[in-house]
Amino acid sequence: MNKTTDRTYKCIIVEDEPLSQEILESYIKDCPQLELRAICNDALEANQFLLKEQVDLLFLDINMPKMNGIEWLKSLGQAPKVIFTTAYPEYAVEGFDLNALDYLLKPFSFERFLRSVNKFLSLQDKPELKQDQQEETILVKSNKKTYLLKPSELNFIESEGDYLKLYRNEDCIVIHETLKSFITKLPDNTFLRVHRSYIINIRKIEYLEGNQVCIANRLLPIASSYRDELMKVL
């Protein structure tokens, strides 16, 4: 049994649609590890609640009156863990950039909801570490130099024959390796192949335009065979 079941975690719903509130409330009731503390109709109401009581998890809608969920989350100093619930997929990249646990696109099933909750519960078993401690480095060799590369520093990777160009904000490192081999060293929840010549860091996406994605002011092609997978991730 997962040891997270030994305790319950406080959560609140921040949602302005009555039907969505009812669905989330019924789903939460079917999860014995969660204790629903409040249903808030907007971000301002939720803000008042958090001033009085700490919670472990927010089920947060994005498109709400007065202040949207993303704006409110940015305003919080110490925010609880967040699972976004919304009907608007275009907010996904910005949502994950705020370290959201998950992004539930309405309407979502109980099975999909439960996957998000289990993701939250699994994290409760792990001690909190600083980002530098959590992230494993990759050893790469280029031009007689050895680099300790953090995956989060990478914007995208471009293939040219048997060589790869690893683009960071400040430079580009060229190594002798294939995309197929290098992608196995990267976190699969952050990096995605979008073309036979490109792997991208989905957290660095600025916008999508047709069959192209913009990262670090560079438009990269999205091959039709990879587009569905990219949209599924987003």
mmCIF file of C-alpha atoms in Angstrom:
data_model
loop_
_atom_site.group_PDB
_atom_site.id
_atom_site.type_symbol
_atom_site.label_atom_id
_atom_site.label_comp_id
_atom_site.label_asym_id
_atom_site.label_seq_id
_atom_site.Cartn_x
_atom_site.Cartn_y
_atom_site.Cartn_z
ATOM 1 C CA MET A 1 0.000 0.000 0.000
ATOM 2 C CA ASN A 2 1.227 3.482 -0.775
ATOM 3 C CA LYS A 3 2.166 5.157 2.501
ATOM 4 C CA THR A 4 0.436 8.373 1.381
ATOM 5 C CA THR A 5 -2.877 6.645 2.225
ATOM 6 C CA ASP A 6 -1.969 6.938 5.945
ATOM 7 C CA ARG A 7 -2.966 10.597 5.920
ATOM 8 C CA THR A 8 -5.300 12.919 4.093
ATOM 9 C CA TYR A 9 -4.435 16.054 2.170
ATOM 10 C CA LYS A 10 -6.466 19.242 2.235
ATOM 11 C CA CYS A 11 -7.635 20.593 -1.095
ATOM 12 C CA ILE A 12 -9.898 23.314 -2.440
ATOM 13 C CA ILE A 13 -11.746 23.834 -5.707
ATOM 14 C CA VAL A 14 -11.362 27.231 -7.379
ATOM 15 C CA GLU A 15 -13.975 27.205 -10.134
ATOM 16 C CA ASP A 16 -16.821 29.492 -11.238
ATOM 17 C CA GLU A 17 -18.962 26.961 -13.130
ATOM 18 C CA PRO A 18 -21.513 25.146 -10.892
ATOM 19 C CA LEU A 19 -21.505 21.965 -12.989
ATOM 20 C CA SER A 20 -17.698 21.745 -12.926
ATOM 21 C CA GLN A 21 -17.784 22.344 -9.166
ATOM 22 C CA GLU A 22 -20.215 19.444 -8.717
ATOM 23 C CA ILE A 23 -18.155 17.069 -10.861
ATOM 24 C CA LEU A 24 -14.919 17.888 -9.046
ATOM 25 C CA GLU A 25 -16.629 17.593 -5.657
ATOM 26 C CA SER A 26 -17.980 14.132 -6.514
ATOM 27 C CA TYR A 27 -14.563 12.996 -7.809
ATOM 28 C CA ILE A 28 -12.818 14.227 -4.662
ATOM 29 C CA LYS A 29 -15.343 12.398 -2.446
ATOM 30 C CA ASP A 30 -14.301 9.171 -4.169
ATOM 31 C CA CYS A 31 -10.643 9.776 -3.184
ATOM 32 C CA PRO A 32 -10.238 8.963 0.537
ATOM 33 C CA GLN A 33 -6.784 10.587 0.587
ATOM 34 C CA LEU A 34 -8.283 14.009 -0.208
ATOM 35 C CA GLU A 35 -10.239 16.249 2.143
ATOM 36 C CA LEU A 36 -12.213 19.000 0.416
ATOM 37 C CA ARG A 37 -12.029 22.145 2.543
ATOM 38 C CA ALA A 38 -13.794 24.705 0.343
ATOM 39 C CA ILE A 39 -15.294 25.483 -3.037
ATOM 40 C CA CYS A 40 -14.368 28.994 -4.156
ATOM 41 C CA ASN A 41 -16.102 30.768 -7.023
ATOM 42 C CA ASP A 42 -13.127 32.908 -8.030
ATOM 43 C CA ALA A 43 -9.487 33.643 -7.245
ATOM 44 C CA LEU A 44 -10.266 36.449 -4.784
ATOM 45 C CA GLU A 45 -12.470 34.160 -2.706
ATOM 46 C CA ALA A 46 -9.760 31.485 -2.767
ATOM 47 C CA ASN A 47 -7.173 34.070 -1.736
ATOM 48 C CA GLN A 48 -9.231 34.963 1.347
ATOM 49 C CA PHE A 49 -9.529 31.289 2.252
ATOM 50 C CA LEU A 50 -5.757 30.679 1.988
ATOM 51 C CA LEU A 51 -5.126 33.590 4.340
ATOM 52 C CA LYS A 52 -7.015 31.642 7.005
ATOM 53 C CA GLU A 53 -6.075 28.045 6.249
ATOM 54 C CA GLN A 54 -3.255 26.197 4.524
ATOM 55 C CA VAL A 55 -4.063 23.534 1.951
ATOM 56 C CA ASP A 56 -1.981 20.955 0.111
ATOM 57 C CA LEU A 57 -3.613 20.995 -3.321
ATOM 58 C CA LEU A 58 -5.579 23.369 -5.554
ATOM 59 C CA PHE A 59 -7.929 22.326 -8.329
ATOM 60 C CA LEU A 60 -7.710 25.600 -10.190
ATOM 61 C CA ASP A 61 -9.719 26.822 -13.168
ATOM 62 C CA ILE A 62 -7.976 29.336 -15.432
ATOM 63 C CA ASN A 63 -10.705 31.329 -17.163
ATOM 64 C CA MET A 64 -12.578 32.997 -14.275
ATOM 65 C CA PRO A 65 -14.046 36.449 -13.621
ATOM 66 C CA LYS A 66 -12.054 39.205 -11.832
ATOM 67 C CA MET A 67 -8.690 37.397 -12.121
ATOM 68 C CA ASN A 68 -7.738 34.292 -14.075
ATOM 69 C CA GLY A 69 -6.120 31.338 -12.368
ATOM 70 C CA ILE A 70 -2.663 31.829 -13.858
ATOM 71 C CA GLU A 71 -2.508 35.490 -12.813
ATOM 72 C CA TRP A 72 -3.593 34.582 -9.293
ATOM 73 C CA LEU A 73 -1.105 31.717 -8.993
ATOM 74 C CA LYS A 74 1.721 34.057 -10.028
ATOM 75 C CA SER A 75 0.686 36.435 -7.240
ATOM 76 C CA LEU A 76 1.016 33.784 -4.506
ATOM 77 C CA GLY A 77 4.235 33.646 -2.549
ATOM 78 C CA GLN A 78 4.116 30.056 -1.303
ATOM 79 C CA ALA A 79 1.565 28.292 -3.483
ATOM 80 C CA PRO A 80 0.186 24.796 -2.787
ATOM 81 C CA LYS A 81 0.511 22.124 -5.461
ATOM 82 C CA VAL A 82 -1.760 22.885 -8.407
ATOM 83 C CA ILE A 83 -3.795 20.857 -10.874
ATOM 84 C CA PHE A 84 -5.288 23.126 -13.528
ATOM 85 C CA THR A 85 -8.816 22.426 -14.798
ATOM 86 C CA THR A 86 -9.854 24.329 -17.906
ATOM 87 C CA ALA A 87 -11.554 24.158 -21.280
ATOM 88 C CA TYR A 88 -8.752 26.112 -22.966
ATOM 89 C CA PRO A 89 -5.735 24.064 -24.154
ATOM 90 C CA GLU A 90 -3.828 27.184 -25.240
ATOM 91 C CA TYR A 91 -2.953 27.887 -21.590
ATOM 92 C CA ALA A 92 -1.121 24.572 -21.167
ATOM 93 C CA VAL A 93 2.445 25.769 -21.769
ATOM 94 C CA GLU A 94 2.127 28.712 -19.376
ATOM 95 C CA GLY A 95 0.458 26.454 -16.815
ATOM 96 C CA PHE A 96 3.304 23.935 -16.816
ATOM 97 C CA ASP A 97 5.822 26.778 -16.711
ATOM 98 C CA LEU A 98 4.364 27.537 -13.265
ATOM 99 C CA ASN A 99 5.227 23.969 -12.190
ATOM 100 C CA ALA A 100 1.633 22.768 -12.220
ATOM 101 C CA LEU A 101 1.304 19.070 -11.449
ATOM 102 C CA ASP A 102 -1.155 18.462 -14.257
ATOM 103 C CA TYR A 103 -3.518 20.083 -16.722
ATOM 104 C CA LEU A 104 -7.024 18.601 -16.954
ATOM 105 C CA LEU A 105 -8.866 19.594 -20.105
ATOM 106 C CA LYS A 106 -12.655 19.726 -19.636
ATOM 107 C CA PRO A 107 -14.585 17.521 -19.823
ATOM 108 C CA PHE A 108 -12.348 14.959 -18.119
ATOM 109 C CA SER A 109 -13.188 11.504 -16.796
ATOM 110 C CA PHE A 110 -12.727 10.223 -13.251
ATOM 111 C CA GLU A 111 -9.939 7.969 -14.554
ATOM 112 C CA ARG A 112 -8.056 11.020 -15.893
ATOM 113 C CA PHE A 113 -8.711 12.910 -12.659
ATOM 114 C CA LEU A 114 -7.400 9.971 -10.619
ATOM 115 C CA ARG A 115 -4.163 9.906 -12.605
ATOM 116 C CA SER A 116 -3.570 13.526 -11.578
ATOM 117 C CA VAL A 117 -4.334 12.800 -7.936
ATOM 118 C CA ASN A 118 -2.004 9.792 -7.935
ATOM 119 C CA LYS A 119 0.713 11.990 -9.393
ATOM 120 C CA PHE A 120 0.244 14.375 -6.467
ATOM 121 C CA LEU A 121 0.202 11.528 -3.925
ATOM 122 C CA SER A 122 3.381 9.969 -5.321
ATOM 123 C CA LEU A 123 5.228 13.237 -4.753
ATOM 124 C CA GLN A 124 4.301 13.226 -1.072
ATOM 125 C CA ASP A 125 6.577 10.221 -0.563
ATOM 126 C CA LYS A 126 9.605 12.113 -1.822
ATOM 127 C CA PRO A 127 11.555 14.656 0.228
ATOM 128 C CA GLU A 128 11.591 18.199 -1.112
ATOM 129 C CA LEU A 129 14.873 19.006 -2.819
ATOM 130 C CA LYS A 130 16.209 22.100 -4.439
ATOM 131 C CA GLN A 131 16.043 22.112 -8.236
ATOM 132 C CA ASP A 132 19.821 21.787 -8.538
ATOM 133 C CA GLN A 133 19.712 18.642 -6.366
ATOM 134 C CA GLN A 134 16.798 17.100 -8.217
ATOM 135 C CA GLU A 135 18.197 17.513 -11.690
ATOM 136 C CA GLU A 136 20.720 15.006 -12.968
ATOM 137 C CA THR A 137 23.450 16.345 -15.208
ATOM 138 C CA ILE A 138 24.507 14.882 -18.554
ATOM 139 C CA LEU A 139 28.176 14.480 -19.414
ATOM 140 C CA VAL A 140 28.930 15.643 -22.981
ATOM 141 C CA LYS A 141 32.224 16.097 -24.793
ATOM 142 C CA SER A 142 32.818 18.810 -27.370
ATOM 143 C CA ASN A 143 35.998 20.225 -28.895
ATOM 144 C CA LYS A 144 38.283 18.574 -26.295
ATOM 145 C CA LYS A 145 36.106 19.912 -23.466
ATOM 146 C CA THR A 146 33.805 18.000 -21.131
ATOM 147 C CA TYR A 147 30.576 19.716 -20.096
ATOM 148 C CA LEU A 148 28.287 18.920 -17.159
ATOM 149 C CA LEU A 149 25.025 19.801 -18.847
ATOM 150 C CA LYS A 150 21.727 20.362 -17.052
ATOM 151 C CA PRO A 151 18.771 19.366 -19.269
ATOM 152 C CA SER A 152 16.754 22.390 -18.076
ATOM 153 C CA GLU A 153 19.376 24.674 -19.667
ATOM 154 C CA LEU A 154 18.602 23.311 -23.128
ATOM 155 C CA ASN A 155 16.190 25.108 -25.444
ATOM 156 C CA PHE A 156 16.302 22.571 -28.274
ATOM 157 C CA ILE A 157 18.588 20.095 -30.026
ATOM 158 C CA GLU A 158 19.260 20.083 -33.763
ATOM 159 C CA SER A 159 20.684 17.146 -35.724
ATOM 160 C CA GLU A 160 23.170 17.541 -38.570
ATOM 161 C CA GLY A 161 24.330 14.164 -39.815
ATOM 162 C CA ASP A 162 26.206 12.398 -37.013
ATOM 163 C CA TYR A 163 26.444 15.582 -34.968
ATOM 164 C CA LEU A 164 24.077 17.408 -32.635
ATOM 165 C CA LYS A 165 23.843 21.085 -31.828
ATOM 166 C CA LEU A 166 22.725 21.630 -28.236
ATOM 167 C CA TYR A 167 21.250 25.115 -28.013
ATOM 168 C CA ARG A 168 21.305 26.934 -24.700
ATOM 169 C CA ASN A 169 20.459 30.590 -24.062
ATOM 170 C CA GLU A 170 24.086 31.655 -24.062
ATOM 171 C CA ASP A 171 25.747 29.227 -26.480
ATOM 172 C CA CYS A 172 25.554 26.152 -28.716
ATOM 173 C CA ILE A 173 27.513 22.980 -27.945
ATOM 174 C CA VAL A 174 28.300 20.617 -30.838
ATOM 175 C CA ILE A 175 28.718 16.927 -29.984
ATOM 176 C CA HIS A 176 29.213 13.701 -31.950
ATOM 177 C CA GLU A 177 25.993 11.751 -31.264
ATOM 178 C CA THR A 178 22.623 10.902 -32.806
ATOM 179 C CA LEU A 179 19.205 12.241 -31.791
ATOM 180 C CA LYS A 180 17.951 8.706 -31.183
ATOM 181 C CA SER A 181 20.711 8.082 -28.676
ATOM 182 C CA PHE A 182 20.684 11.483 -26.990
ATOM 183 C CA ILE A 183 16.929 11.630 -26.332
ATOM 184 C CA THR A 184 17.233 8.603 -24.017
ATOM 185 C CA LYS A 185 19.346 10.769 -21.678
ATOM 186 C CA LEU A 186 16.699 13.498 -21.399
ATOM 187 C CA PRO A 187 13.667 13.696 -19.064
ATOM 188 C CA ASP A 188 10.773 12.301 -21.120
ATOM 189 C CA ASN A 189 8.259 14.617 -19.452
ATOM 190 C CA THR A 190 10.108 17.724 -20.677
ATOM 191 C CA PHE A 191 11.708 16.863 -24.016
ATOM 192 C CA LEU A 192 9.916 15.778 -27.157
ATOM 193 C CA ARG A 193 10.953 14.994 -30.703
ATOM 194 C CA VAL A 194 8.974 17.135 -33.159
ATOM 195 C CA HIS A 195 10.917 16.459 -36.380
ATOM 196 C CA ARG A 196 13.537 14.025 -37.625
ATOM 197 C CA SER A 197 16.098 16.799 -36.972
ATOM 198 C CA TYR A 198 14.770 18.419 -33.777
ATOM 199 C CA ILE A 199 14.102 17.689 -30.123
ATOM 200 C CA ILE A 200 12.556 20.521 -28.100
ATOM 201 C CA ASN A 201 12.259 21.443 -24.440
ATOM 202 C CA ILE A 202 8.481 21.892 -24.128
ATOM 203 C CA ARG A 203 8.959 24.256 -21.175
ATOM 204 C CA LYS A 204 10.743 26.694 -23.484
ATOM 205 C CA ILE A 205 7.924 26.936 -26.050
ATOM 206 C CA GLU A 206 6.901 30.552 -26.699
ATOM 207 C CA TYR A 207 4.111 29.883 -29.193
ATOM 208 C CA LEU A 208 2.869 27.584 -31.963
ATOM 209 C CA GLU A 209 2.224 28.890 -35.473
ATOM 210 C CA GLY A 210 0.908 26.473 -38.073
ATOM 211 C CA ASN A 211 3.425 23.634 -38.357
ATOM 212 C CA GLN A 212 6.116 25.530 -36.484
ATOM 213 C CA VAL A 213 7.035 26.088 -32.859
ATOM 214 C CA CYS A 214 8.910 29.132 -31.569
ATOM 215 C CA ILE A 215 11.661 28.616 -28.981
ATOM 216 C CA ALA A 216 14.245 31.266 -28.084
ATOM 217 C CA ASN A 217 13.104 33.423 -31.038
ATOM 218 C CA ARG A 218 13.727 30.544 -33.457
ATOM 219 C CA LEU A 219 10.945 28.937 -35.519
ATOM 220 C CA LEU A 220 11.377 25.167 -35.723
ATOM 221 C CA PRO A 221 9.404 22.795 -37.966
ATOM 222 C CA ILE A 222 6.863 20.318 -36.594
ATOM 223 C CA ALA A 223 6.594 17.202 -38.756
ATOM 224 C CA SER A 224 3.053 15.936 -39.295
ATOM 225 C CA SER A 225 3.997 12.542 -37.832
ATOM 226 C CA TYR A 226 4.954 14.194 -34.513
ATOM 227 C CA ARG A 227 2.258 16.886 -34.306
ATOM 228 C CA ASP A 228 -0.403 14.724 -32.607
ATOM 229 C CA GLU A 229 2.037 13.693 -29.884
ATOM 230 C CA LEU A 230 3.036 17.313 -29.270
ATOM 231 C CA MET A 231 -0.586 18.432 -28.977
ATOM 232 C CA LYS A 232 -1.326 15.528 -26.626
ATOM 233 C CA VAL A 233 1.543 16.578 -24.353
ATOM 234 C CA LEU A 234 0.391 20.196 -24.381
#
